[in-house]
XYZ file of C-alpha atoms in Angstrom:
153
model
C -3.912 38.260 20.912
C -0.590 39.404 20.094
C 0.916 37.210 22.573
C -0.846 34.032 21.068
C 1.091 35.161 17.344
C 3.986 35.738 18.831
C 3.984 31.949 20.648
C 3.091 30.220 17.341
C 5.758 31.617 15.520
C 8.156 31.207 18.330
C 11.270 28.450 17.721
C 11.072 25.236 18.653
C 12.696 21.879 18.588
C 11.506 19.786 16.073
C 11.568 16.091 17.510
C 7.954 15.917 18.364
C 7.031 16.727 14.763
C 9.814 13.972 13.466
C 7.897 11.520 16.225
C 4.601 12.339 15.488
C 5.546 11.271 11.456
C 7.436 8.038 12.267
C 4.243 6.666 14.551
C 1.632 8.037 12.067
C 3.948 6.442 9.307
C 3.786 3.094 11.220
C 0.004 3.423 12.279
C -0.632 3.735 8.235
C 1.700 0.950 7.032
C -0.229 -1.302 10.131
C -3.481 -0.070 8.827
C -2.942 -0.951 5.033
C -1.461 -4.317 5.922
C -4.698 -5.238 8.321
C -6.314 -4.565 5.326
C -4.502 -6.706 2.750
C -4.698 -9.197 5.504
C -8.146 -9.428 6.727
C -9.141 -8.687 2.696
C -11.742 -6.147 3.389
C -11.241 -4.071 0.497
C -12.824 -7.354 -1.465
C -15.511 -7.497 1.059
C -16.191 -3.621 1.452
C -15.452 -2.809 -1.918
C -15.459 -5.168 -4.732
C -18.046 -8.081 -4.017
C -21.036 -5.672 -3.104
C -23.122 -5.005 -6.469
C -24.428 -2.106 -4.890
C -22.883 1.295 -3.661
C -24.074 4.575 -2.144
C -21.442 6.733 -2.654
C -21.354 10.761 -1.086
C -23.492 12.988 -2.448
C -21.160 14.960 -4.914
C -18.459 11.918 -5.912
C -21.070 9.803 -7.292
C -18.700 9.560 -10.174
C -16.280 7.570 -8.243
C -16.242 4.127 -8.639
C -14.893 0.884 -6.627
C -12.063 -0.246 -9.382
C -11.128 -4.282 -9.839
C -10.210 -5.900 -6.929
C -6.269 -5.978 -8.864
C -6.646 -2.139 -8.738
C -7.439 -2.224 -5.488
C -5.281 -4.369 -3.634
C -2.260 -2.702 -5.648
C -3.443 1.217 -4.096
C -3.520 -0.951 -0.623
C 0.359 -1.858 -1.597
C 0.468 1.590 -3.008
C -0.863 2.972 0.670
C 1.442 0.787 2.838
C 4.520 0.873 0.981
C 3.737 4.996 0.797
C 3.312 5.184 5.049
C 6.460 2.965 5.555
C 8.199 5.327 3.259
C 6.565 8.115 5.592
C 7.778 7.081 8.318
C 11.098 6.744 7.786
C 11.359 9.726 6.424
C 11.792 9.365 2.448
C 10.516 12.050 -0.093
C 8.163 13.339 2.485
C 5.953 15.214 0.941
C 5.398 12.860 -1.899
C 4.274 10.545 -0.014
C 1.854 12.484 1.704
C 0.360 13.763 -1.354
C 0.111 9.686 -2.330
C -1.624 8.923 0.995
C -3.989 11.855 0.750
C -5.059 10.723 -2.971
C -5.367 6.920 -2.336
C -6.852 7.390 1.414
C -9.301 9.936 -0.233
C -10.522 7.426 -3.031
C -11.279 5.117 -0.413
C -13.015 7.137 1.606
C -15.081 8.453 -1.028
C -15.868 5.247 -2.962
C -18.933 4.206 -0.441
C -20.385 6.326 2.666
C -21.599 2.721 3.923
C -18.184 2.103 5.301
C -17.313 5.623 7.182
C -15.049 5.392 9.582
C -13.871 7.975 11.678
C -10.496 6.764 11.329
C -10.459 7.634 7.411
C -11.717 10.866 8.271
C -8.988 11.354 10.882
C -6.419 9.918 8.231
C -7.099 12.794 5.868
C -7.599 15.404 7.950
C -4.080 14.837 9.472
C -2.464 14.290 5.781
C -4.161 17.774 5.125
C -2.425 19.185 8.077
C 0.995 17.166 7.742
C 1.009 19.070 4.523
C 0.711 22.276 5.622
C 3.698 21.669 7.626
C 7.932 21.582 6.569
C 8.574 17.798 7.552
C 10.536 17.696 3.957
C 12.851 20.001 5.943
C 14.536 17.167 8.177
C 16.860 14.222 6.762
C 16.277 10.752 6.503
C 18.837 9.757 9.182
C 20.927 12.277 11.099
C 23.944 12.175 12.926
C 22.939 12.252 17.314
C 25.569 14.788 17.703
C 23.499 17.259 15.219
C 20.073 19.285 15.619
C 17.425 18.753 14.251
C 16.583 22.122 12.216
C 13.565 24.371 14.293
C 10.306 24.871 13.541
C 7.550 26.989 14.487
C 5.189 26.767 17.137
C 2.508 26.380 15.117
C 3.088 23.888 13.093
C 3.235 21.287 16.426
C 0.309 23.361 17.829
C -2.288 22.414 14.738
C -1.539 18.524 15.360
């Protein structure tokens, strides 16, 4: 068991956490842009006159379909932002609260993708991506991390 502890917190390079953030980044921008597109937050969200929302959130609400589309901005802008590497863990504390609300406005639309969404936000955040810059130069590092923190993506 000792062994295990001592490979998470063993050094390593960094890059696949940096990659892993740039394509999640991307794969939330795409995601809240398919939905601006294809305007299902009117149809999933604001045109229904009834909702079953989760058990204990039954106090959260669908807002106006105004409201809504601007958290969809909100969302993509937020992942783009993500990806490329700006205020980090602001942005990750956006996604988790807008991709929550979502989720929790109406358990007739679960997806497994939401799901997935938040529980890697969760996880991003328990994680030092605010550590790296924006845009570094090729002849530097990146800083190390910890084994772990690649391990529990």
């Amino acid at each position: 068991m000792r062994a295990f502890f001592n490979l998470l917190r063993r050094p390593v390079d960094s890059l696949g956490l940096v990659f892993f953030r740039i394509v999640f980044g991307l794969c939330l921008f795409a995601d809240g842009l398919r939905s601006l597109y294809w305007d299902t937050l009117w149809q999933n969200y604001v045109s229904p006159k009834f909702h079953i929302p989760f058990y204990w959130f039954s106090w959260v609400h669908p807002f106006s379909s105004g409201t809504m589309t601007g958290l969809a901005v909100l969302a993509s802008a937020s992942g783009l932002a993500l990806a490329l590497g700006w205020r980090v863990r602001a942005q990750l504390w956006v996604l988790l609260g807008i991709r929550s609300y979502f989720f929790l406005c109406d358990q007739i639309f679960y997806s497994s993708d939401y799901y997935l969404y938040l529980l890697l936000l969760v996880l991003l955040l328990c994680t030092r991506l605010d550590r790296f810059p924006v845009i570094w130069k090729m002849n530097e590092p990146l800083p190390m991390v910890e084994f772990w923190q690649i391990f529990i993506l």
